[in-house]
Coordinates of N, CA and C and ligand atoms in Angstrom, one line a residue:
M110 N -40.7 14.2 -7.5 CA -42.0 13.4 -7.4 C -42.9 13.8 -8.6
N111 N -43.5 12.8 -9.3 CA -44.4 13.2 -10.3 C -45.7 13.7 -9.8
E112 N -46.2 14.8 -10.5 CA -47.5 15.3 -10.1 C -48.6 14.4 -10.6
A113 N -49.7 14.3 -9.9 CA -50.8 13.5 -10.3 C -51.3 14.0 -11.6
R114 N -51.7 13.1 -12.5 CA -52.2 13.5 -13.8 C -53.6 14.2 -13.6
K115 N -53.8 15.3 -14.3 CA -55.1 15.9 -14.2 C -56.1 15.1 -15.0
L116 N -57.3 15.0 -14.5 CA -58.4 14.3 -15.2 C -58.8 15.2 -16.3
R117 N -59.3 14.5 -17.4 CA -59.8 15.3 -18.6 C -61.3 15.3 -18.6
L118 N -61.9 16.4 -18.8 CA -63.3 16.6 -18.7 C -63.9 17.2 -20.0
A119 N -64.9 16.6 -20.5 CA -65.6 17.2 -21.7 C -67.0 17.4 -21.4
T120 N -67.6 18.4 -22.1 CA -69.1 18.6 -22.0 C -69.6 18.9 -23.3
V121 N -70.9 18.6 -23.5 CA -71.6 19.0 -24.8 C -73.0 19.2 -24.5
S122 N -73.6 20.1 -25.3 CA -75.1 20.2 -25.3 C -75.6 19.6 -26.6
L123 N -76.5 18.6 -26.5 CA -77.2 18.1 -27.6 C -78.5 18.9 -27.8
G124 N -79.7 18.2 -27.7 CA -80.9 18.9 -27.7 C -81.3 19.5 -26.4
G125 N -80.6 20.6 -26.0 CA -80.8 21.2 -24.7 C -80.8 22.7 -24.8
C126 N -81.0 23.4 -23.7 CA -81.2 24.9 -23.8 C -79.9 25.6 -23.3
F127 N -78.9 24.8 -22.9 CA -77.7 25.3 -22.3 C -77.8 25.7 -20.8
G128 N -79.0 25.5 -20.3 CA -79.3 25.8 -18.9 C -78.4 24.9 -18.0
C129 N -78.2 23.6 -18.3 CA -77.4 22.8 -17.5 C -76.0 23.2 -17.5
H130 N -75.5 23.7 -18.7 CA -74.1 24.3 -18.7 C -74.0 25.6 -17.9
M131 N -75.1 26.4 -17.9 CA -75.1 27.6 -17.1 C -75.0 27.2 -15.6
S132 N -75.7 26.1 -15.2 CA -75.6 25.6 -13.9 C -74.2 25.2 -13.5
L133 N -73.5 24.5 -14.5 CA -72.1 24.1 -14.2 C -71.3 25.4 -14.0
M134 N -71.6 26.5 -14.7 CA -70.8 27.7 -14.5 C -71.2 28.3 -13.1
D135 N -72.4 28.0 -12.6 CA -72.8 28.5 -11.3 C -72.1 27.9 -10.1
I136 N -71.1 27.0 -10.4 CA -70.4 26.5 -9.2 C -69.4 27.6 -8.7
D137 N -69.5 28.7 -9.4 CA -68.8 30.0 -9.0 C -67.3 29.7 -8.7
E138 N -66.9 30.0 -7.4 CA -65.5 30.0 -7.1 C -64.9 28.6 -7.2
H139 N -65.8 27.6 -7.2 CA -65.3 26.2 -7.3 C -64.7 25.9 -8.7
L140 N -65.1 26.9 -9.7 CA -64.5 26.7 -11.0 C -63.0 26.8 -11.0
I141 N -62.5 27.6 -10.1 CA -61.0 27.7 -10.0 C -60.5 26.4 -9.5
E142 N -61.2 25.8 -8.5 CA -60.7 24.5 -7.9 C -60.8 23.4 -9.0
L143 N -61.9 23.5 -9.8 CA -62.1 22.5 -10.8 C -61.0 22.6 -11.9
A144 N -60.7 23.9 -12.2 CA -59.7 24.1 -13.3 C -58.3 23.6 -12.8
G145 N -58.1 23.5 -11.4 CA -56.9 23.0 -10.9 C -56.8 21.5 -10.9
K146 N -58.0 20.9 -11.0 CA -58.0 19.4 -11.0 C -58.2 18.7 -12.3
V147 N -58.8 19.5 -13.3 CA -59.1 18.9 -14.6 C -58.5 19.7 -15.8
E148 N -58.3 19.0 -16.9 CA -58.1 19.7 -18.1 C -59.4 19.6 -18.9
F149 N -59.8 20.7 -19.5 CA -61.0 20.7 -20.3 C -60.8 20.3 -21.7
D150 N -61.5 19.3 -22.2 CA -61.5 18.9 -23.6 C -62.6 19.7 -24.2
R151 N -63.4 19.1 -25.2 CA -64.5 19.9 -25.8 C -65.4 20.4 -24.6
S152 N -65.7 21.7 -24.6 CA -66.5 22.3 -23.6 C -66.7 23.8 -24.0
P153 N -67.6 24.5 -23.3 CA -67.8 25.9 -23.6 C -66.5 26.7 -23.3
L154 N -65.5 26.2 -22.6 CA -64.3 26.9 -22.2 C -63.2 26.7 -23.2
T155 N -63.4 25.9 -24.2 CA -62.3 25.6 -25.1 C -62.8 25.7 -26.5
D156 N -61.9 25.6 -27.5 CA -62.3 25.7 -28.9 C -62.1 24.3 -29.6
I157 N -62.4 23.3 -28.8 CA -62.1 21.9 -29.3 C -63.4 21.4 -29.9
K158 N -63.4 21.0 -31.2 CA -64.6 20.6 -31.9 C -65.0 19.1 -31.7
H159 N -63.9 18.3 -31.5 CA -64.2 16.8 -31.3 C -63.6 16.3 -30.0
C160 N -64.4 15.6 -29.3 CA -63.9 15.1 -28.0 C -62.8 14.1 -28.2
G161 N -61.7 14.3 -27.4 CA -60.6 13.3 -27.4 C -60.8 12.4 -26.2
P162 N -59.8 11.5 -25.9 CA -59.9 10.6 -24.8 C -60.0 11.4 -23.5
C163 N -61.1 11.1 -22.7 CA -61.4 11.8 -21.5 C -61.8 10.9 -20.4
D164 N -61.7 11.4 -19.2 CA -62.1 10.7 -18.0 C -63.6 10.8 -17.8
I165 N -64.1 12.0 -17.9 CA -65.5 12.3 -17.6 C -66.1 13.1 -18.8
G166 N -67.3 12.7 -19.2 CA -68.1 13.4 -20.2 C -69.4 13.8 -19.7
L167 N -69.8 15.0 -19.7 CA -71.1 15.5 -19.2 C -71.9 15.8 -20.5
I168 N -73.1 15.2 -20.5 CA -74.0 15.4 -21.7 C -75.2 16.1 -21.3
E169 N -75.4 17.3 -21.8 CA -76.7 18.0 -21.6 C -77.6 17.8 -22.9
G170 N -78.9 17.6 -22.7 CA -79.8 17.5 -23.8 C -80.1 16.1 -24.3
G171 N -81.2 16.0 -25.0 CA -81.6 14.7 -25.6 C -81.1 14.6 -27.0
V172 N -81.5 13.5 -27.6 CA -81.0 13.2 -29.0 C -82.1 13.6 -30.0
C173 N -81.9 14.7 -30.7 CA -83.0 15.3 -31.5 C -82.7 15.1 -33.0
N174 N -81.4 14.9 -33.3 CA -81.1 14.9 -34.8 C -79.9 14.0 -35.0
A175 N -79.6 13.8 -36.3 CA -78.5 12.9 -36.7 C -77.1 13.3 -36.1
E176 N -76.9 14.6 -36.0 CA -75.6 15.1 -35.5 C -75.5 14.7 -34.0
N177 N -76.6 14.9 -33.3 CA -76.6 14.5 -31.9 C -76.2 13.1 -31.7
V178 N -76.7 12.2 -32.5 CA -76.3 10.7 -32.4 C -74.8 10.6 -32.6
H179 N -74.3 11.3 -33.6 CA -72.9 11.2 -34.0 C -72.0 11.7 -32.8
V180 N -72.4 12.9 -32.3 CA -71.6 13.5 -31.2 C -71.7 12.6 -29.9
L181 N -72.9 12.1 -29.6 CA -73.1 11.3 -28.4 C -72.2 10.0 -28.5
R182 N -72.2 9.3 -29.7 CA -71.4 8.1 -29.9 C -69.9 8.4 -29.7
E183 N -69.5 9.6 -30.2 CA -68.1 10.0 -30.1 C -67.8 10.2 -28.6
F184 N -68.7 10.8 -27.9 CA -68.4 11.0 -26.4 C -68.3 9.6 -25.7
R185 N -69.2 8.7 -26.1 CA -69.2 7.4 -25.4 C -67.9 6.6 -25.7
T186 N -67.4 6.8 -27.0 CA -66.2 6.1 -27.3 C -65.0 6.7 -26.6
H187 N -65.0 8.0 -26.3 CA -63.8 8.6 -25.8 C -63.9 8.8 -24.3
C188 N -65.1 8.8 -23.6 CA -65.2 9.1 -22.2 C -65.3 7.9 -21.4
R189 N -64.4 7.8 -20.4 CA -64.5 6.6 -19.5 C -65.8 6.6 -18.7
T190 N -66.2 7.7 -18.2 CA -67.4 7.9 -17.4 C -68.3 8.9 -18.1
L191 N -69.5 8.4 -18.4 CA -70.5 9.3 -19.1 C -71.6 9.7 -18.2
V192 N -71.9 11.0 -18.1 CA -73.0 11.4 -17.2 C -74.1 12.1 -18.0
A193 N -75.3 11.6 -17.8 CA -76.5 12.3 -18.3 C -76.8 13.5 -17.4
L194 N -76.6 14.7 -17.8 CA -76.8 15.9 -16.9 C -78.1 16.5 -17.3
G195 N -79.1 16.4 -16.3 CA -80.3 17.1 -16.5 C -81.4 16.3 -17.2
A196 N -82.7 16.9 -17.1 CA -83.9 16.2 -17.5 C -83.8 15.8 -19.0
C197 N -83.3 16.7 -19.8 CA -83.4 16.5 -21.3 C -82.5 15.3 -21.7
A198 N -81.4 15.2 -21.1 CA -80.5 14.0 -21.3 C -81.1 12.7 -20.8
I199 N -81.8 12.8 -19.7 CA -82.3 11.6 -19.0 C -83.6 11.2 -19.6
N200 N -84.5 12.1 -20.0 CA -85.8 11.6 -20.5 C -86.3 12.4 -21.7
G201 N -85.4 13.2 -22.3 CA -85.8 14.0 -23.5 C -86.2 15.4 -23.1
G202 N -86.8 15.6 -21.9 CA -87.1 16.9 -21.4 C -88.1 17.6 -22.3
L203 N -88.0 18.9 -22.2 CA -88.9 19.8 -23.0 C -88.9 19.5 -24.5
P204 N -87.8 19.3 -25.1 CA -87.8 19.0 -26.6 C -88.7 17.8 -26.9
A205 N -88.8 16.8 -26.0 CA -89.5 15.6 -26.2 C -91.0 15.8 -26.2
Q206 N -91.4 17.1 -25.9 CA -92.9 17.4 -26.0 C -93.4 17.2 -27.4
R207 N -92.5 17.3 -28.4 CA -92.9 17.2 -29.7 C -93.2 15.7 -30.1
N208 N -92.8 14.7 -29.2 CA -92.9 13.3 -29.6 C -94.3 12.8 -29.9
H209 N -95.3 13.5 -29.4 CA -96.7 13.1 -29.6 C -97.3 13.8 -30.9
L210 N -96.4 14.6 -31.5 CA -96.9 15.3 -32.8 C -96.2 14.6 -34.0
D211 N -96.8 14.8 -35.1 CA -96.1 14.4 -36.4 C -95.1 15.4 -36.8
L212 N -93.8 14.9 -37.0 CA -92.7 15.9 -37.2 C -92.9 16.7 -38.5
G213 N -93.4 16.0 -39.6 CA -93.7 16.7 -40.8 C -94.7 17.8 -40.7
Q214 N -95.8 17.5 -39.9 CA -96.8 18.5 -39.7 C -96.2 19.7 -38.9
C215 N -95.4 19.4 -37.9 CA -94.7 20.4 -37.1 C -93.9 21.3 -38.0
M216 N -93.1 20.7 -38.9 CA -92.2 21.5 -39.7 C -93.0 22.4 -40.7
R217 N -94.1 21.8 -41.2 CA -94.9 22.5 -42.2 C -95.6 23.7 -41.4
A218 N -96.1 23.4 -40.2 CA -96.8 24.5 -39.5 C -95.8 25.6 -39.1
V219 N -94.6 25.3 -38.7 CA -93.6 26.3 -38.3 C -93.1 27.1 -39.6
Y220 N -92.7 26.3 -40.6 CA -92.0 27.0 -41.7 C -93.0 27.4 -42.8
G221 N -94.2 27.0 -42.7 CA -95.2 27.3 -43.7 C -96.2 28.4 -43.3
T222 N -96.4 28.5 -42.0 CA -97.5 29.5 -41.6 C -97.0 30.6 -40.7
R223 N -95.9 30.4 -40.0 CA -95.5 31.4 -39.0 C -95.1 32.7 -39.7
P224 N -95.5 33.9 -39.2 CA -95.2 35.1 -39.9 C -93.7 35.2 -40.0
G225 N -93.2 35.6 -41.1 CA -91.7 35.8 -41.3 C -91.0 34.6 -41.7
M226 N -91.7 33.4 -41.6 CA -91.0 32.1 -42.0 C -91.7 31.5 -43.1
D227 N -92.7 32.1 -43.7 CA -93.6 31.5 -44.7 C -93.0 31.6 -46.1
A228 N -91.8 32.2 -46.3 CA -91.4 32.5 -47.6 C -90.4 31.4 -48.1
G229 N -89.6 30.9 -47.2 CA -88.5 30.0 -47.6 C -88.8 28.5 -47.6
G230 N -89.9 28.1 -47.0 CA -90.2 26.7 -46.9 C -89.3 26.0 -45.9
I231 N -89.4 24.7 -45.8 CA -88.6 24.0 -44.7 C -87.2 24.0 -45.1
P232 N -86.2 24.4 -44.3 CA -84.8 24.5 -44.6 C -84.3 23.1 -45.0
D233 N -83.6 23.0 -46.1 CA -83.1 21.7 -46.5 C -81.6 21.7 -46.9
D234 N -80.9 22.7 -46.4 CA -79.5 22.8 -46.7 C -78.8 21.5 -46.2
P235 N -78.0 20.9 -47.1 CA -77.3 19.6 -46.7 C -76.4 19.7 -45.5
E236 N -76.0 20.9 -45.1 CA -75.2 21.1 -43.9 C -76.1 20.9 -42.6
L237 N -77.4 21.1 -42.8 CA -78.2 21.0 -41.6 C -78.4 19.5 -41.2
P238 N -78.3 19.2 -39.9 CA -78.5 17.8 -39.5 C -80.0 17.4 -39.6
L239 N -80.2 16.2 -40.1 CA -81.6 15.7 -40.2 C -82.2 15.5 -38.9
P240 N -83.4 16.0 -38.6 CA -84.1 15.8 -37.4 C -84.6 14.3 -37.3
L241 N -84.6 13.8 -36.1 CA -85.1 12.5 -35.9 C -86.6 12.6 -35.7
D242 N -87.3 11.5 -36.0 CA -88.7 11.5 -35.9 C -89.2 11.8 -34.4
K243 N -88.4 11.2 -33.5 CA -88.7 11.4 -32.0 C -87.4 11.9 -31.3
V244 N -87.6 12.6 -30.2 CA -86.5 13.0 -29.4 C -86.2 11.8 -28.4
H245 N -85.0 11.4 -28.3 CA -84.6 10.3 -27.4 C -83.8 10.7 -26.2
P246 N -84.0 10.0 -25.1 CA -83.0 10.2 -24.0 C -81.7 9.5 -24.4
I247 N -80.6 10.0 -23.8 CA -79.3 9.5 -24.3 C -79.1 8.0 -24.0
H248 N -79.7 7.5 -23.0 CA -79.5 6.0 -22.6 C -80.1 5.1 -23.7
E249 N -81.0 5.6 -24.6 CA -81.5 4.8 -25.7 C -80.5 4.7 -26.8
V250 N -79.4 5.4 -26.7 CA -78.4 5.4 -27.8 C -77.1 4.8 -27.4
V251 N -76.7 5.2 -26.1 CA -75.4 4.7 -25.6 C -75.6 4.3 -24.1
R252 N -74.6 3.6 -23.6 CA -74.6 3.2 -22.2 C -74.2 4.5 -21.4
V253 N -75.0 4.7 -20.3 CA -74.7 5.9 -19.5 C -74.3 5.4 -18.1
D254 N -73.3 6.0 -17.5 CA -72.8 5.6 -16.2 C -73.5 6.3 -15.0
Y255 N -73.9 7.5 -15.2 CA -74.5 8.2 -14.1 C -75.6 9.1 -14.7
F256 N -76.7 9.3 -13.9 CA -77.8 10.2 -14.2 C -77.9 11.3 -13.1
L257 N -77.8 12.5 -13.5 CA -78.0 13.6 -12.5 C -79.2 14.4 -12.9
P258 N -80.3 14.2 -12.2 CA -81.6 14.8 -12.7 C -81.7 16.3 -12.3
G259 N -82.7 16.9 -12.8 CA -83.0 18.3 -12.5 C -83.1 19.1 -13.8
C260 N -83.8 20.2 -13.7 CA -84.0 21.1 -14.9 C -83.7 22.5 -14.5
P261 N -82.5 22.9 -14.4 CA -81.3 22.1 -14.4 C -80.9 21.6 -13.0
P262 N -80.0 20.6 -12.8 CA -79.4 20.3 -11.5 C -78.7 21.6 -11.0
S263 N -78.8 21.9 -9.7 CA -78.2 23.2 -9.3 C -76.7 23.1 -9.3
G264 N -76.0 24.2 -9.3 CA -74.6 24.3 -9.3 C -74.0 23.6 -8.1
E265 N -74.7 23.7 -7.0 CA -74.3 23.1 -5.7 C -74.2 21.5 -5.9
V266 N -75.3 21.0 -6.5 CA -75.4 19.6 -6.7 C -74.3 19.1 -7.7
I267 N -74.2 19.9 -8.8 CA -73.2 19.5 -9.8 C -71.8 19.5 -9.2
W268 N -71.5 20.4 -8.3 CA -70.2 20.5 -7.7 C -70.0 19.3 -6.7
A269 N -71.0 19.0 -6.0 CA -71.0 17.8 -5.0 C -70.7 16.5 -5.8
F270 N -71.4 16.4 -7.0 CA -71.3 15.2 -7.8 C -69.9 15.1 -8.4
L271 N -69.4 16.2 -8.9 CA -68.1 16.2 -9.6 C -67.0 16.0 -8.5
S272 N -67.2 16.6 -7.3 CA -66.2 16.4 -6.3 C -66.0 14.9 -5.9
D273 N -67.1 14.2 -5.8 CA -67.0 12.8 -5.6 C -66.3 12.1 -6.7
L274 N -66.8 12.3 -7.9 CA -66.1 11.7 -9.1 C -64.6 11.9 -9.1
L275 N -64.3 13.2 -8.9 CA -62.8 13.5 -9.1 C -62.0 12.9 -7.9
A276 N -62.7 12.6 -6.8 CA -62.0 12.0 -5.7 C -62.0 10.5 -5.8
G277 N -62.6 10.0 -6.8 CA -62.6 8.5 -7.0 C -63.7 7.9 -6.2
R278 N -64.7 8.7 -5.7 CA -65.8 8.1 -4.9 C -67.0 8.0 -5.8
T279 N -67.9 7.0 -5.5 CA -69.2 6.9 -6.2 C -70.1 8.0 -5.7
P280 N -70.5 8.9 -6.6 CA -71.3 10.1 -6.2 C -72.7 9.6 -5.6
R281 N -73.0 10.2 -4.4 CA -74.3 9.9 -3.8 C -75.0 11.3 -3.5
I282 N -75.9 11.6 -4.3 CA -76.7 12.8 -4.0 C -78.1 12.4 -3.5
E283 N -78.4 12.8 -2.2 CA -79.6 12.4 -1.6 C -80.6 13.4 -1.6
H284 N -81.9 13.1 -1.3 CA -83.0 14.0 -1.1 C -82.6 14.9 0.1
P285 N -82.8 16.2 0.2 CA -83.6 17.0 -0.8 C -82.7 17.6 -1.9
A286 N -81.4 17.4 -1.9 CA -80.6 18.0 -2.9 C -80.9 17.3 -4.3
L287 N -81.2 16.0 -4.3 CA -81.6 15.3 -5.5 C -83.0 15.7 -5.9
R288 N -83.1 16.5 -7.0 CA -84.5 17.0 -7.4 C -84.7 16.6 -8.9
F289 N -86.0 16.5 -9.2 CA -86.3 16.2 -10.6 C -86.9 17.4 -11.3
D290 N -87.1 18.5 -10.6 CA -87.6 19.7 -11.3 C -86.5 20.8 -11.6
Ligands
SF4_542 FE1 -82.3 23.2 -20.3 FE2 -83.6 21.9 -18.3 FE3 -82.9 20.6 -20.5 FE4 -81.0 21.4 -18.8 S1 -82.7 19.9 -18.4 S2 -81.0 21.6 -21.0 S3 -81.9 23.3 -18.1 S4 -84.4 22.3 -20.4

């Protein structure tokens, strides 16, 4: 008898702090169960640089720069189900605090006046991704299938959410497990 195909899971951090990924790692012993059910594509557990065809893509972080746009579009193209994981992916989160400021002034203030950073000027190596004028939630760039709020969502909630998805059920996280802080 053929074994059921393992689902393929990818994750990435755009403009985030990696806290949502740490929460994913916080599912603790369920990681073993998860590894039994999925193959990991691009994720902190692999050395894959570009997401391939996947069943589930988890996106942490908002869209802060040109590389974020590229990576996010690549995920949307390759992932059947795309999940905005955490506040930054859903509404820009903490990085979006800069949206009411002028980006040029911000850069000049940081790289021109901060002690230890005032010698080199604003970094302009062509390898560096160009920052966007504003930080965007991911749904402003691509279609998103699910939104899992929280800063970060707890490991317990992430596991409940993934368990439903992996079982082919529509995830339903209710209050009080569903939190926005
Ligand atoms: Fe970090 Fe919170 Fe943003 Fe997740 S939602 S990346 S924990 S700041």
